[in-house]
PDB file of C-alpha atoms in Angstrom:
ATOM      1  CA  MET A  11     377.119 197.101 -52.662  1.00 40.00           C
ATOM      2  CA  ILE A  12     377.668 194.619 -49.793  1.00 44.00           C
ATOM      3  CA  LEU A  13     376.481 195.839 -46.408  1.00 45.00           C
ATOM      4  CA  MET A  14     378.834 195.270 -43.494  1.00 48.00           C
ATOM      5  CA  ASN A  15     376.261 193.336 -41.456  1.00 57.00           C
ATOM      6  CA  GLN A  16     375.536 190.850 -44.247  1.00 57.00           C
ATOM      7  CA  PRO A  17     377.264 187.439 -44.137  1.00 59.00           C
ATOM      8  CA  THR A  18     379.699 186.842 -46.988  1.00 68.00           C
ATOM      9  CA  THR A  19     379.774 183.038 -46.734  1.00 79.00           C
ATOM     10  CA  PRO A  20     376.936 180.483 -46.482  1.00 77.00           C
ATOM     11  CA  VAL A  21     375.843 179.474 -42.995  1.00 84.00           C
ATOM     12  CA  GLU A  22     375.189 175.821 -42.122  1.00 82.00           C
ATOM     13  CA  GLN A  23     372.884 175.146 -39.194  1.00 88.00           C
ATOM     14  CA  VAL A  24     371.460 172.022 -37.521  1.00 89.00           C
ATOM     15  CA  VAL A  25     367.661 172.222 -37.532  1.00 85.00           C
ATOM     16  CA  GLN A  26     364.758 170.219 -36.163  1.00 86.00           C
ATOM     17  CA  PHE A  27     361.105 170.120 -37.135  1.00 85.00           C
ATOM     18  CA  SER A  28     358.182 167.757 -36.637  1.00 84.00           C
ATOM     19  CA  CYS A  29     356.766 165.157 -38.999  1.00 81.00           C
ATOM     20  CA  ALA A  30     353.655 163.269 -37.876  1.00 73.00           C
ATOM     21  CA  GLY A  31     354.561 164.015 -34.267  1.00 79.00           C
ATOM     22  CA  GLN A  32     358.140 162.775 -34.618  1.00 83.00           C
ATOM     23  CA  PRO A  33     361.232 164.999 -34.481  1.00 87.00           C
ATOM     24  CA  VAL A  34     363.163 165.192 -37.737  1.00 85.00           C
ATOM     25  CA  PHE A  35     366.733 166.479 -37.930  1.00 89.00           C
ATOM     26  CA  GLY A  36     368.564 168.108 -40.794  1.00 90.00           C
ATOM     27  CA  ILE A  37     371.026 170.732 -41.995  1.00 90.00           C
ATOM     28  CA  LYS A  38     369.968 174.101 -43.370  1.00 92.00           C
ATOM     29  CA  HIS A  39     372.262 176.055 -45.697  1.00 94.00           C
ATOM     30  CA  THR A  40     371.613 179.811 -45.693  1.00 89.00           C
ATOM     31  CA  PRO A  41     373.192 181.773 -48.557  1.00 89.00           C
ATOM     32  CA  PRO A  42     375.183 184.997 -48.086  1.00 84.00           C
ATOM     33  CA  GLY A  43     372.894 188.004 -48.009  1.00 79.00           C
ATOM     34  CA  ALA A  44     374.752 189.601 -50.885  1.00 69.00           C
ATOM     35  CA  VAL A  45     373.889 186.799 -53.333  1.00 77.00           C
ATOM     36  CA  ALA A  46     370.548 185.525 -51.978  1.00 77.00           C
ATOM     37  CA  LYS A  47     367.957 184.981 -54.692  1.00 81.00           C
ATOM     38  CA  GLN A  48     364.871 187.190 -54.748  1.00 83.00           C
ATOM     39  CA  PRO A  49     362.197 186.020 -54.375  1.00 86.00           C
ATOM     40  CA  LYS A  50     363.614 183.529 -51.892  1.00 89.00           C
ATOM     41  CA  THR A  51     364.060 180.130 -53.475  1.00 90.00           C
ATOM     42  CA  GLY A  52     364.471 176.988 -51.387  1.00 93.00           C
ATOM     43  CA  VAL A  53     365.886 173.632 -52.443  1.00 95.00           C
ATOM     44  CA  ILE A  54     364.988 170.468 -50.518  1.00 94.00           C
ATOM     45  CA  PHE A  55     366.982 167.245 -50.895  1.00 94.00           C
ATOM     46  CA  ILE A  56     365.149 163.940 -50.369  1.00 91.00           C
ATOM     47  CA  ASN A  57     366.987 160.880 -49.013  1.00 86.00           C
ATOM     48  CA  ALA A  58     368.258 158.509 -51.694  1.00 84.00           C
ATOM     49  CA  GLY A  59     366.536 155.379 -50.368  1.00 74.00           C
ATOM     50  CA  VAL A  60     367.937 154.413 -46.957  1.00 76.00           C
ATOM     51  CA  ARG A  61     370.974 156.693 -47.230  1.00 79.00           C
ATOM     52  CA  SER A  62     371.293 159.655 -44.881  1.00 80.00           C
ATOM     53  CA  ARG A  63     370.954 163.324 -45.805  1.00 82.00           C
ATOM     54  CA  ARG A  64     374.609 163.327 -46.917  1.00 86.00           C
ATOM     55  CA  GLY A  65     373.718 161.367 -50.048  1.00 84.00           C
ATOM     56  CA  PRO A  66     375.897 158.787 -51.808  1.00 84.00           C
ATOM     57  CA  LYS A  67     379.563 159.733 -51.340  1.00 88.00           C
ATOM     58  CA  ARG A  68     378.436 163.050 -49.746  1.00 88.00           C
ATOM     59  CA  LEU A  69     376.962 164.133 -53.062  1.00 88.00           C
ATOM     60  CA  TYR A  70     374.107 166.041 -51.427  1.00 90.00           C
ATOM     61  CA  VAL A  71     376.557 167.946 -49.217  1.00 92.00           C
ATOM     62  CA  ARG A  72     378.592 169.140 -52.196  1.00 93.00           C
ATOM     63  CA  PHE A  73     375.507 170.124 -54.195  1.00 93.00           C
ATOM     64  CA  ALA A  74     373.922 171.921 -51.234  1.00 92.00           C
ATOM     65  CA  ARG A  75     377.025 174.019 -50.571  1.00 93.00           C
ATOM     66  CA  ARG A  76     377.345 175.059 -54.201  1.00 93.00           C
ATOM     67  CA  LEU A  77     373.675 175.965 -54.431  1.00 93.00           C
ATOM     68  CA  SER A  78     373.917 177.982 -51.223  1.00 92.00           C
ATOM     69  CA  GLN A  79     376.907 179.879 -52.550  1.00 91.00           C
ATOM     70  CA  ALA A  80     374.815 180.662 -55.633  1.00 91.00           C
ATOM     71  CA  GLY A  81     372.067 182.246 -53.505  1.00 90.00           C
ATOM     72  CA  TYR A  82     369.650 179.391 -52.779  1.00 92.00           C
ATOM     73  CA  HIS A  83     368.346 178.360 -49.365  1.00 93.00           C
ATOM     74  CA  VAL A  84     368.915 174.609 -49.010  1.00 94.00           C
ATOM     75  CA  LEU A  85     367.526 171.988 -46.625  1.00 94.00           C
ATOM     76  CA  ARG A  86     368.825 168.447 -46.236  1.00 92.00           C
ATOM     77  CA  PHE A  87     367.011 166.283 -43.685  1.00 90.00           C
ATOM     78  CA  ASP A  88     366.742 162.657 -42.591  1.00 83.00           C
ATOM     79  CA  LEU A  89     363.425 160.904 -42.978  1.00 81.00           C
ATOM     80  CA  PRO A  90     362.092 159.218 -39.793  1.00 79.00           C
ATOM     81  CA  GLY A  91     364.167 156.117 -39.067  1.00 77.00           C
ATOM     82  CA  ILE A  92     367.120 157.188 -41.227  1.00 78.00           C
ATOM     83  CA  GLY A  93     370.341 158.943 -40.184  1.00 69.00           C
ATOM     84  CA  ASP A  94     369.865 161.199 -37.156  1.00 68.00           C
ATOM     85  CA  SER A  95     366.065 161.146 -37.186  1.00 74.00           C
ATOM     86  CA  PRO A  96     364.543 158.723 -34.653  1.00 73.00           C
ATOM     87  CA  GLY A  97     362.247 155.945 -35.740  1.00 70.00           C
ATOM     88  CA  GLU A  98     362.329 152.238 -36.432  1.00 68.00           C
ATOM     89  CA  LEU A  99     362.317 150.482 -39.760  1.00 61.00           C
ATOM     90  CA  LYS A 100     360.195 147.480 -38.874  1.00 55.00           C
ATOM     91  CA  ASP A 101     359.227 145.918 -42.180  1.00 52.00           C
ATOM     92  CA  VAL A 102     361.628 145.741 -45.094  1.00 47.00           C
ATOM     93  CA  SER A 103     358.831 144.510 -47.372  1.00 48.00           C
ATOM     94  CA  ALA A 104     357.113 147.885 -46.836  1.00 47.00           C
ATOM     95  CA  TYR A 105     360.039 149.604 -48.566  1.00 46.00           C
ATOM     96  CA  LYS A 106     357.981 151.410 -51.153  1.00 51.00           C
ATOM     97  CA  LYS A 107     355.440 152.802 -48.705  1.00 48.00           C
ATOM     98  CA  LYS A 108     358.017 153.661 -46.059  1.00 49.00           C
ATOM     99  CA  PHE A 109     360.749 155.244 -48.131  1.00 51.00           C
ATOM    100  CA  LEU A 110     359.541 156.039 -51.611  1.00 63.00           C
ATOM    101  CA  ASP A 111     356.149 157.494 -50.722  1.00 65.00           C
ATOM    102  CA  CYS A 112     357.390 159.977 -48.120  1.00 77.00           C
ATOM    103  CA  THR A 113     355.034 162.785 -49.097  1.00 84.00           C
ATOM    104  CA  ASP A 114     354.114 163.583 -45.472  1.00 84.00           C
ATOM    105  CA  SER A 115     357.761 164.243 -44.590  1.00 86.00           C
ATOM    106  CA  THR A 116     358.259 166.381 -47.688  1.00 89.00           C
ATOM    107  CA  VAL A 117     355.178 168.455 -46.862  1.00 90.00           C
ATOM    108  CA  SER A 118     356.460 168.946 -43.299  1.00 90.00           C
ATOM    109  CA  ALA A 119     359.813 170.108 -44.659  1.00 90.00           C
ATOM    110  CA  ILE A 120     358.097 172.617 -46.956  1.00 92.00           C
ATOM    111  CA  ASP A 121     355.951 173.912 -44.069  1.00 91.00           C
ATOM    112  CA  TYR A 122     359.063 174.398 -41.926  1.00 90.00           C
ATOM    113  CA  PHE A 123     361.084 176.018 -44.720  1.00 90.00           C
ATOM    114  CA  LYS A 124     358.363 178.522 -45.577  1.00 91.00           C
ATOM    115  CA  LYS A 125     357.567 179.398 -41.976  1.00 90.00           C
ATOM    116  CA  VAL A 126     361.124 179.807 -40.677  1.00 89.00           C
ATOM    117  CA  ASP A 127     362.924 181.170 -43.742  1.00 87.00           C
ATOM    118  CA  GLY A 128     360.112 182.767 -45.684  1.00 88.00           C
ATOM    119  CA  VAL A 129     360.965 180.757 -48.772  1.00 89.00           C
ATOM    120  CA  GLU A 130     358.574 181.616 -51.600  1.00 91.00           C
ATOM    121  CA  ARG A 131     359.511 179.083 -54.284  1.00 92.00           C
ATOM    122  CA  ILE A 132     360.417 175.450 -53.756  1.00 94.00           C
ATOM    123  CA  ALA A 133     362.530 173.019 -55.744  1.00 94.00           C
ATOM    124  CA  VAL A 134     362.863 169.383 -54.665  1.00 95.00           C
ATOM    125  CA  VAL A 135     365.896 167.283 -55.591  1.00 95.00           C
ATOM    126  CA  GLY A 136     366.203 163.503 -55.363  1.00 91.00           C
ATOM    127  CA  LEU A 137     368.509 160.726 -56.450  1.00 91.00           C
ATOM    128  CA  CYS A 138     367.191 157.236 -57.334  1.00 86.00           C
ATOM    129  CA  GLY A 139     364.601 156.421 -54.632  1.00 84.00           C
ATOM    130  CA  GLY A 140     364.731 160.080 -53.580  1.00 88.00           C
ATOM    131  CA  ALA A 141     363.780 161.070 -57.124  1.00 90.00           C
ATOM    132  CA  TYR A 142     360.746 158.780 -56.913  1.00 88.00           C
ATOM    133  CA  SER A 143     359.822 160.347 -53.558  1.00 88.00           C
ATOM    134  CA  ALA A 144     360.126 163.855 -54.982  1.00 91.00           C
ATOM    135  CA  LEU A 145     357.944 163.048 -57.985  1.00 91.00           C
ATOM    136  CA  ALA A 146     355.319 161.302 -55.847  1.00 89.00           C
ATOM    137  CA  ALA A 147     355.181 164.297 -53.497  1.00 90.00           C
ATOM    138  CA  SER A 148     354.760 166.740 -56.387  1.00 91.00           C
ATOM    139  CA  ALA A 149     351.556 164.990 -57.436  1.00 88.00           C
ATOM    140  CA  VAL A 150     350.024 165.932 -54.068  1.00 88.00           C
ATOM    141  CA  GLU A 151     351.904 169.063 -53.005  1.00 90.00           C
ATOM    142  CA  ARG A 152     351.296 171.919 -55.455  1.00 91.00           C
ATOM    143  CA  ARG A 153     353.762 174.211 -53.633  1.00 93.00           C
ATOM    144  CA  ILE A 154     356.604 172.321 -55.316  1.00 93.00           C
ATOM    145  CA  ASP A 155     357.577 174.513 -58.265  1.00 93.00           C
ATOM    146  CA  TRP A 156     360.442 172.498 -59.786  1.00 93.00           C
ATOM    147  CA  LEU A 157     361.915 169.021 -59.604  1.00 94.00           C
ATOM    148  CA  VAL A 158     365.435 167.769 -60.279  1.00 95.00           C
ATOM    149  CA  LEU A 159     365.241 163.977 -60.645  1.00 93.00           C
ATOM    150  CA  THR A 160     368.494 162.034 -60.947  1.00 92.00           C
ATOM    151  CA  SER A 161     368.437 158.346 -61.965  1.00 89.00           C
ATOM    152  CA  LEU A 162     364.687 158.094 -61.425  1.00 87.00           C
ATOM    153  CA  PRO A 163     363.761 154.365 -61.390  1.00 80.00           C
ATOM    154  CA  VAL A 164     360.932 153.513 -63.758  1.00 76.00           C
ATOM    155  CA  GLN A 165     360.375 149.908 -62.657  1.00 68.00           C
ATOM    156  CA  ASP A 166     357.853 148.945 -60.016  1.00 63.00           C
ATOM    157  CA  LEU A 167     359.903 148.906 -56.794  1.00 60.00           C
ATOM    158  CA  SER A 168     357.138 147.674 -54.505  1.00 57.00           C
ATOM    159  CA  ASP A 169     358.915 144.316 -54.272  1.00 53.00           C
ATOM    160  CA  MET A 170     362.491 144.791 -53.009  1.00 51.00           C
ATOM    161  CA  SER A 171     363.271 141.093 -52.649  1.00 52.00           C
ATOM    162  CA  GLU A 172     366.527 139.638 -53.974  1.00 53.00           C
ATOM    163  CA  LYS A 173     364.532 137.901 -56.726  1.00 57.00           C
ATOM    164  CA  ALA A 174     363.002 141.172 -57.887  1.00 57.00           C
ATOM    165  CA  MET A 175     366.356 142.962 -57.785  1.00 58.00           C
ATOM    166  CA  SER A 176     367.908 140.141 -59.832  1.00 60.00           C
ATOM    167  CA  ASP A 177     365.231 140.650 -62.497  1.00 58.00           C
ATOM    168  CA  ILE A 178     365.875 144.409 -62.537  1.00 60.00           C
ATOM    169  CA  ASN A 179     369.622 143.846 -62.885  1.00 64.00           C
ATOM    170  CA  THR A 180     369.107 141.242 -65.621  1.00 64.00           C
ATOM    171  CA  HIS A 181     366.996 143.740 -67.574  1.00 63.00           C
ATOM    172  CA  SER A 182     369.759 146.329 -67.087  1.00 68.00           C
ATOM    173  CA  TYR A 183     372.407 143.962 -68.442  1.00 65.00           C
ATOM    174  CA  PHE A 184     370.301 143.328 -71.556  1.00 64.00           C
ATOM    175  CA  SER A 185     370.384 147.038 -72.355  1.00 69.00           C
ATOM    176  CA  LYS A 186     374.185 147.128 -72.067  1.00 71.00           C
ATOM    177  CA  ILE A 187     375.062 144.258 -74.419  1.00 73.00           C
ATOM    178  CA  PHE A 188     376.227 146.632 -77.155  1.00 75.00           C
ATOM    179  CA  ALA A 189     377.716 149.288 -74.847  1.00 77.00           C
ATOM    180  CA  TRP A 190     381.524 149.332 -75.072  1.00 76.00           C
ATOM    181  CA  ARG A 191     381.868 150.935 -71.637  1.00 81.00           C
ATOM    182  CA  ALA A 192     380.051 148.000 -70.057  1.00 75.00           C
ATOM    183  CA  TRP A 193     382.383 145.543 -71.791  1.00 79.00           C
ATOM    184  CA  TYR A 194     385.396 147.591 -70.687  1.00 80.00           C
ATOM    185  CA  LYS A 195     384.261 147.357 -67.056  1.00 79.00           C
ATOM    186  CA  PHE A 196     383.654 143.624 -67.461  1.00 76.00           C
ATOM    187  CA  LEU A 197     387.119 142.950 -68.912  1.00 81.00           C
ATOM    188  CA  THR A 198     388.955 145.153 -66.402  1.00 85.00           C
ATOM    189  CA  GLY A 199     387.441 143.587 -63.289  1.00 81.00           C
ATOM    190  CA  LYS A 200     385.122 146.474 -62.406  1.00 78.00           C
ATOM    191  CA  SER A 201     381.761 144.776 -62.935  1.00 73.00           C
ATOM    192  CA  HIS A 202     379.505 143.304 -60.235  1.00 74.00           C
ATOM    193  CA  TYR A 203     380.213 139.681 -61.127  1.00 75.00           C
ATOM    194  CA  VAL A 204     378.115 138.132 -58.338  1.00 76.00           C
ATOM    195  CA  TRP A 205     375.000 139.962 -59.541  1.00 68.00           C
ATOM    196  CA  MET A 206     375.834 139.023 -63.120  1.00 71.00           C
ATOM    197  CA  LEU A 207     376.021 135.331 -62.197  1.00 73.00           C
ATOM    198  CA  ARG A 208     372.713 135.522 -60.366  1.00 71.00           C
ATOM    199  CA  ALA A 209     371.118 137.257 -63.331  1.00 70.00           C
ATOM    200  CA  ALA A 210     372.508 134.659 -65.733  1.00 70.00           C
ATOM    201  CA  ALA A 211     371.186 131.839 -63.540  1.00 69.00           C
ATOM    202  CA  ARG A 212     367.667 133.316 -63.518  1.00 68.00           C
ATOM    203  CA  LEU A 213     367.803 133.770 -67.283  1.00 64.00           C
ATOM    204  CA  LEU A 214     369.055 130.258 -68.044  1.00 68.00           C
ATOM    205  CA  THR A 215     366.566 128.573 -65.712  1.00 72.00           C
ATOM    206  CA  GLY A 216     363.630 130.496 -67.153  1.00 66.00           C
ATOM    207  CA  ARG A 217     362.836 132.274 -63.877  1.00 67.00           C
ATOM    208  CA  TYR A 218     363.506 135.775 -65.232  1.00 61.00           C
ATOM    209  CA  ARG A 219     360.490 138.057 -65.552  1.00 65.00           C
ATOM    210  CA  ARG A 220     360.739 141.468 -67.184  1.00 65.00           C
ATOM    211  CA  PRO A 221     360.210 144.173 -64.521  1.00 61.00           C
ATOM    212  CA  GLU A 222     356.904 146.017 -64.785  1.00 70.00           C
ATOM    213  CA  LEU A 223     356.686 149.762 -65.138  1.00 72.00           C
ATOM    214  CA  ASP A 224     355.293 151.604 -62.139  1.00 76.00           C
ATOM    215  CA  PRO A 225     351.805 153.007 -62.905  1.00 81.00           C
ATOM    216  CA  ALA A 226     351.957 155.392 -59.909  1.00 80.00           C
ATOM    217  CA  LEU A 227     355.097 156.928 -61.378  1.00 83.00           C
ATOM    218  CA  TRP A 228     353.427 157.744 -64.683  1.00 84.00           C
ATOM    219  CA  ALA A 229     350.333 159.100 -62.957  1.00 87.00           C
ATOM    220  CA  ALA A 230     352.509 161.446 -60.903  1.00 87.00           C
ATOM    221  CA  THR A 231     354.377 162.537 -64.034  1.00 88.00           C
ATOM    222  CA  ALA A 232     351.121 163.317 -65.839  1.00 89.00           C
ATOM    223  CA  GLU A 233     349.907 165.347 -62.851  1.00 89.00           C
ATOM    224  CA  LEU A 234     353.182 167.303 -62.727  1.00 88.00           C
ATOM    225  CA  PHE A 235     353.074 168.335 -66.379  1.00 88.00           C
ATOM    226  CA  ALA A 236     349.313 168.979 -66.346  1.00 91.00           C
ATOM    227  CA  THR A 237     349.911 171.741 -63.793  1.00 90.00           C
ATOM    228  CA  GLY A 238     352.582 173.400 -65.930  1.00 90.00           C
ATOM    229  CA  ARG A 239     355.464 172.826 -63.545  1.00 91.00           C
ATOM    230  CA  LYS A 240     358.991 171.937 -64.634  1.00 91.00           C
ATOM    231  CA  ALA A 241     361.197 168.912 -64.069  1.00 92.00           C
ATOM    232  CA  LEU A 242     364.778 168.129 -65.023  1.00 93.00           C
ATOM    233  CA  PHE A 243     365.493 164.434 -65.579  1.00 93.00           C
ATOM    234  CA  LEU A 244     369.152 163.421 -65.265  1.00 92.00           C
ATOM    235  CA  TYR A 245     370.554 159.996 -66.118  1.00 87.00           C
ATOM    236  CA  GLY A 246     374.122 158.731 -66.136  1.00 78.00           C
ATOM    237  CA  ASP A 247     375.827 157.212 -69.145  1.00 63.00           C
TER     238      ASP A 247
END
């Protein structure tokens, strides 16, 4: 039975909370009372690198609305210095520390979500760099019950220079030599030819170095599974 005073559609609301003394802005999706999960379950989306809370091609927006319609409370927010949240990105070389290890912001979001909405269980979702952030936060924050990690990078991303990115792309091209889809994209003009030329140049001149795996990533993964929590790893074709 649906009570007359219960909303029948999800509600989207602009919210603000504090992270390390700085205001952080986001969007909260509240599910209709008739379908809300019990106990209350909250889903937090972490920025995909330097992209805003909308996600690549508004992917986070679409996911958040569907999850809300299914009964989940959802929070999308901008990390300090990204999107609508104030702050200044001063040092690009500090990429990993600034964007990928954003545990403090994730903890602040969980504190806000639990206090304001009474959320009892927490899932954290991230894409690419956001997936790394979510996994890193789970190693410290035990209130995270589940993770959904899409395209989680496994290379060491502490160096985000063009040289390092060329090595990562070169390694990626090696793995696609026998993939017919990759050849189809190449022959139909859909490949990133500039990056391919740069990768080929580094390979032919002997400057290519195989990217290292990130030890912090594996430590966080071990901690996650040691505590019996669950994670869903998603990768594209």
